[in-house]
Amino acid sequence: MIPHERISAAIRAAGEDGRTALVAFMTAGYPDKALFRTTLAELAGAADVVEVGVPFTDPMADGLTIQRASQGAIAQGVTLSWILDEIAAMDPPPAAPVVLMSYLNPLLAMGYERLAARAIDSGVAGFIVPDLPLDESGPLDAALAARGLALIHLVSPVTPPERVAAAAQASRGFLYAVNVTGITGGKKAADGDLKAYLGRVVAASPVPVCAGFGIRSAAQVADLGQVVPGVIVGSALVEALEQGISPAAFLATLA
């Protein structure tokens, strides 16, 4: 199975088990760089897909929690190259597919072809790039597609239907449906039109749709799971890690 198919298969397998798939986000190397492999292994054993954030100084989509995590990781010297080396060194490798969430500059600095080769060597299955417009994604998409890697696009409640359809067709692995017109970490994931919006996204997408931003409770997971096959849990999980709570134990509270 090629990398992007592993992601879709993991999400669909959760549905076959009667569960909403959990995509668990962590910022690489935060709060403790030395525990990165341990935390990633634990998350990969408890979640269906793990999203590893590449720390970046000027995020566009991240709220205060993930901004704080990025600053903490950068202060410890975490880089994209270090992350790929660390994942490559894991033995055994993570039990769930791993995707990297990165802003574009670190990827450009590494070079797309080298990035794709190193991702394959490390076992990374794909990328989420919040500041990469769909219309400008061709060069990165080509480098990743040549090696079977996912490029996961994002849509939001204000994305026009034709753009939702285009992003869905271009996505491999899953399509990321942002729940709010804002940044990560909000206290509430939705307004009254959320399910209708997510239903339209699901109808337009040939790949599984995962909803993210503002998800903090089992009730939200169950509610959104009526519409989408997967949800993404980010800021709430990062805050649990900051408090020393076991990531697997925290994810268990969302099931």
Short mmCIF file of C-alpha atoms in Angstrom, two decimals:
data_model
loop_
_atom_site.label_atom_id
_atom_site.label_comp_id
_atom_site.label_asym_id
_atom_site.label_seq_id
_atom_site.Cartn_x
_atom_site.Cartn_y
_atom_site.Cartn_z
CA MET A 1 0.00 0.00 0.00
CA ILE A 2 1.49 3.35 -0.98
CA PRO A 3 1.76 6.07 1.69
CA HIS A 4 -1.31 8.18 0.92
CA GLU A 5 -3.46 5.06 0.70
CA ARG A 6 -2.37 4.10 4.23
CA ILE A 7 -3.89 7.34 5.51
CA SER A 8 -7.25 6.86 3.78
CA ALA A 9 -7.33 3.20 4.76
CA ALA A 10 -6.71 4.00 8.43
CA ILE A 11 -9.59 6.47 8.51
CA ARG A 12 -11.95 4.12 6.70
CA ALA A 13 -10.96 1.22 8.99
CA ALA A 14 -12.07 3.25 12.01
CA GLY A 15 -15.47 3.68 10.39
CA GLU A 16 -15.70 -0.04 9.75
CA ASP A 17 -15.07 -0.50 13.48
CA GLY A 18 -17.94 1.86 14.25
CA ARG A 19 -15.65 4.67 15.39
CA THR A 20 -14.90 8.21 14.33
CA ALA A 21 -11.25 8.27 13.27
CA LEU A 22 -8.96 10.38 15.45
CA VAL A 23 -6.19 12.41 13.84
CA ALA A 24 -3.95 13.49 16.72
CA PHE A 25 -1.77 16.60 16.42
CA MET A 26 1.47 17.22 18.26
CA THR A 27 4.12 19.87 17.76
CA ALA A 28 7.40 18.08 17.18
CA GLY A 29 9.72 18.34 20.15
CA TYR A 30 7.26 20.05 22.49
CA PRO A 31 7.11 20.25 25.41
CA ASP A 32 10.24 18.07 25.69
CA LYS A 33 12.44 17.50 22.66
CA ALA A 34 14.01 14.44 24.30
CA LEU A 35 10.60 12.74 24.49
CA PHE A 36 9.60 13.25 20.86
CA ARG A 37 9.93 9.62 19.80
CA THR A 38 8.21 8.37 22.95
CA THR A 39 5.28 10.75 22.55
CA LEU A 40 4.90 10.04 18.85
CA ALA A 41 4.95 6.28 19.47
CA GLU A 42 2.30 6.60 22.16
CA LEU A 43 0.08 8.79 19.97
CA ALA A 44 0.48 6.46 17.01
CA GLY A 45 -0.67 3.60 19.19
CA ALA A 46 -3.80 5.43 20.26
CA ALA A 47 -4.81 7.47 17.19
CA ASP A 48 -5.66 6.45 13.64
CA VAL A 49 -3.38 9.08 12.05
CA VAL A 50 -0.80 11.37 13.69
CA GLU A 51 -0.19 14.91 12.48
CA VAL A 52 3.23 16.20 13.49
CA GLY A 53 3.58 19.97 13.45
CA VAL A 54 6.81 21.47 12.14
CA PRO A 55 7.46 24.50 14.37
CA PHE A 56 7.41 27.80 12.49
CA THR A 57 7.96 31.39 13.57
CA ASP A 58 5.14 33.07 11.62
CA PRO A 59 2.08 30.80 11.57
CA MET A 60 -1.14 31.91 9.88
CA ALA A 61 -3.65 29.35 11.11
CA ASP A 62 -2.45 28.54 14.62
CA GLY A 63 -3.84 29.93 17.85
CA LEU A 64 -1.98 30.75 21.04
CA THR A 65 -1.52 27.15 22.19
CA ILE A 66 0.20 25.95 19.03
CA GLN A 67 2.09 29.24 18.68
CA ARG A 68 3.45 28.65 22.19
CA ALA A 69 4.32 25.07 21.28
CA SER A 70 6.14 26.19 18.14
CA GLN A 71 8.16 28.77 20.04
CA GLY A 72 9.06 26.19 22.66
CA ALA A 73 10.17 23.67 20.05
CA ILE A 74 12.20 26.21 18.10
CA ALA A 75 13.92 27.26 21.31
CA GLN A 76 15.03 23.63 21.73
CA GLY A 77 16.45 23.54 18.19
CA VAL A 78 13.73 21.51 16.48
CA THR A 79 13.91 21.70 12.69
CA LEU A 80 12.27 19.91 9.76
CA SER A 81 15.46 17.95 9.12
CA TRP A 82 15.68 16.89 12.77
CA ILE A 83 12.06 15.71 12.72
CA LEU A 84 12.61 13.56 9.63
CA ASP A 85 15.77 12.06 11.16
CA GLU A 86 13.99 11.29 14.43
CA ILE A 87 11.04 9.56 12.74
CA ALA A 88 13.40 7.60 10.51
CA ALA A 89 15.26 6.38 13.61
CA MET A 90 12.17 5.03 15.38
CA ASP A 91 12.28 1.27 15.95
CA PRO A 92 9.63 0.07 15.62
CA PRO A 93 8.24 2.76 13.32
CA PRO A 94 5.05 4.58 14.35
CA ALA A 95 2.03 2.26 14.31
CA ALA A 96 -0.19 4.82 12.54
CA PRO A 97 0.43 6.87 9.40
CA VAL A 98 2.30 10.11 10.13
CA VAL A 99 1.70 13.34 8.22
CA LEU A 100 3.69 16.52 8.71
CA MET A 101 1.90 19.86 9.07
CA SER A 102 4.28 22.57 7.90
CA TYR A 103 4.14 26.05 6.54
CA LEU A 104 5.69 26.36 3.12
CA ASN A 105 9.02 28.05 3.84
CA PRO A 106 10.74 25.08 5.54
CA LEU A 107 9.65 22.83 2.68
CA LEU A 108 10.94 25.27 0.08
CA ALA A 109 14.23 25.57 1.94
CA MET A 110 14.76 21.82 1.83
CA GLY A 111 13.66 21.55 -1.80
CA TYR A 112 10.66 19.55 -2.91
CA GLU A 113 12.48 16.60 -4.44
CA ARG A 114 14.78 16.19 -1.44
CA LEU A 115 11.81 16.62 0.88
CA ALA A 116 9.87 13.84 -0.85
CA ALA A 117 12.86 11.50 -0.81
CA ARG A 118 13.54 12.12 2.88
CA ALA A 119 9.84 11.69 3.72
CA ILE A 120 9.83 8.28 2.07
CA ASP A 121 13.02 7.29 3.86
CA SER A 122 11.58 8.35 7.23
CA GLY A 123 8.19 6.70 6.75
CA VAL A 124 6.21 9.97 6.62
CA ALA A 125 3.04 9.47 4.58
CA GLY A 126 2.14 13.02 3.56
CA PHE A 127 1.93 16.74 4.22
CA ILE A 128 -0.55 19.42 5.23
CA VAL A 129 0.56 22.93 4.20
CA PRO A 130 -1.86 25.59 5.46
CA ASP A 131 -0.33 28.53 3.60
CA LEU A 132 -0.06 26.79 0.21
CA PRO A 133 -2.85 27.95 -2.12
CA LEU A 134 -4.39 25.19 -4.20
CA ASP A 135 -3.56 27.08 -7.40
CA GLU A 136 0.15 27.17 -6.50
CA SER A 137 0.44 23.62 -5.21
CA GLY A 138 1.47 21.99 -8.51
CA PRO A 139 5.25 21.75 -8.00
CA LEU A 140 5.02 20.32 -4.47
CA ASP A 141 2.14 18.09 -5.47
CA ALA A 142 4.13 16.64 -8.36
CA ALA A 143 7.14 15.84 -6.16
CA LEU A 144 4.98 14.16 -3.52
CA ALA A 145 2.71 12.32 -5.95
CA ALA A 146 5.69 10.78 -7.73
CA ARG A 147 6.49 8.94 -4.49
CA GLY A 148 2.93 8.15 -3.46
CA LEU A 149 2.86 10.76 -0.69
CA ALA A 150 -0.26 12.64 0.35
CA LEU A 151 -0.86 16.35 -0.09
CA ILE A 152 -3.83 17.22 2.11
CA HIS A 153 -5.67 20.42 1.23
CA LEU A 154 -7.81 22.51 3.55
CA VAL A 155 -11.26 24.00 3.05
CA SER A 156 -13.30 26.19 5.39
CA PRO A 157 -16.91 27.32 5.81
CA VAL A 158 -16.21 30.27 3.48
CA THR A 159 -14.63 28.23 0.68
CA PRO A 160 -16.87 28.44 -2.43
CA PRO A 161 -18.36 25.11 -3.56
CA GLU A 162 -16.29 24.96 -6.73
CA ARG A 163 -13.11 25.43 -4.68
CA VAL A 164 -14.19 22.73 -2.23
CA ALA A 165 -14.66 20.35 -5.16
CA ALA A 166 -11.26 21.25 -6.62
CA ALA A 167 -9.48 20.83 -3.26
CA ALA A 168 -11.21 17.50 -2.71
CA GLN A 169 -10.17 16.20 -6.10
CA ALA A 170 -6.58 17.33 -5.52
CA SER A 171 -6.27 15.86 -2.01
CA ARG A 172 -4.70 12.52 -1.28
CA GLY A 173 -5.07 10.82 2.11
CA PHE A 174 -7.91 12.97 3.38
CA LEU A 175 -9.46 16.40 2.94
CA TYR A 176 -9.10 18.76 5.92
CA ALA A 177 -12.35 20.59 6.68
CA VAL A 178 -11.70 23.55 8.98
CA ASN A 179 -14.65 24.03 11.32
CA VAL A 180 -14.39 27.75 11.94
CA THR A 181 -13.43 30.95 10.19
CA GLY A 182 -10.61 31.53 12.59
CA ILE A 183 -7.50 30.03 14.09
CA THR A 184 -6.88 26.80 15.99
CA GLY A 185 -7.70 26.37 19.63
CA GLY A 186 -11.11 28.02 19.92
CA LYS A 187 -13.42 26.95 22.67
CA LYS A 188 -16.20 25.98 20.31
CA ALA A 189 -15.94 24.09 17.05
CA ALA A 190 -19.02 25.21 15.29
CA ASP A 191 -22.10 27.23 14.70
CA GLY A 192 -25.49 25.85 13.77
CA ASP A 193 -24.58 25.47 10.10
CA LEU A 194 -21.53 23.30 10.72
CA LYS A 195 -23.09 19.95 9.92
CA ALA A 196 -24.66 21.27 6.73
CA TYR A 197 -21.28 22.64 5.64
CA LEU A 198 -19.48 19.39 6.47
CA GLY A 199 -22.14 17.40 4.67
CA ARG A 200 -21.52 19.42 1.52
CA VAL A 201 -17.77 18.82 1.84
CA VAL A 202 -18.24 15.08 2.29
CA ALA A 203 -20.53 14.95 -0.75
CA ALA A 204 -17.87 16.63 -2.87
CA SER A 205 -14.91 14.55 -1.75
CA PRO A 206 -13.63 11.24 -3.10
CA VAL A 207 -11.28 10.94 -0.10
CA PRO A 208 -12.28 10.82 3.58
CA VAL A 209 -13.04 14.19 5.19
CA CYS A 210 -11.62 15.03 8.62
CA ALA A 211 -12.92 18.03 10.56
CA GLY A 212 -10.59 20.10 12.70
CA PHE A 213 -10.15 23.28 14.79
CA GLY A 214 -11.78 23.64 18.18
CA ILE A 215 -12.44 19.98 18.99
CA ARG A 216 -12.05 19.32 22.71
CA SER A 217 -14.66 16.82 23.90
CA ALA A 218 -16.13 13.38 23.31
CA ALA A 219 -19.50 15.03 22.70
CA GLN A 220 -18.04 17.04 19.82
CA VAL A 221 -16.35 13.95 18.36
CA ALA A 222 -19.61 12.00 18.53
CA ASP A 223 -21.61 14.86 17.06
CA LEU A 224 -19.27 15.52 14.15
CA GLY A 225 -18.77 11.81 13.63
CA GLN A 226 -22.36 11.65 12.44
CA VAL A 227 -21.26 13.58 9.35
CA VAL A 228 -17.52 13.08 8.80
CA PRO A 229 -15.43 9.92 9.17
CA GLY A 230 -12.64 11.63 11.11
CA VAL A 231 -11.79 14.53 13.40
CA ILE A 232 -8.52 16.30 14.13
CA VAL A 233 -7.59 17.11 17.72
CA GLY A 234 -4.82 19.66 18.12
CA SER A 235 -4.69 22.42 20.72
CA ALA A 236 -6.50 20.42 23.40
CA LEU A 237 -3.98 17.60 23.00
CA VAL A 238 -1.01 19.98 23.08
CA GLU A 239 -2.38 21.44 26.31
CA ALA A 240 -2.69 17.94 27.76
CA LEU A 241 0.94 17.27 26.88
CA GLU A 242 1.95 20.53 28.56
CA GLN A 243 0.20 19.33 31.72
CA GLY A 244 2.03 16.01 31.66
CA ILE A 245 -1.12 14.04 30.85
CA SER A 246 -0.59 10.83 28.93
CA PRO A 247 -1.57 11.49 25.29
CA ALA A 248 -3.14 8.06 24.99
CA ALA A 249 -5.15 8.65 28.16
CA PHE A 250 -6.34 12.00 26.83
CA LEU A 251 -7.39 10.54 23.47
CA ALA A 252 -9.27 7.82 25.32
CA THR A 253 -11.48 10.52 26.85
CA LEU A 254 -12.59 11.54 23.34
CA ALA A 255 -13.72 8.09 22.26
#
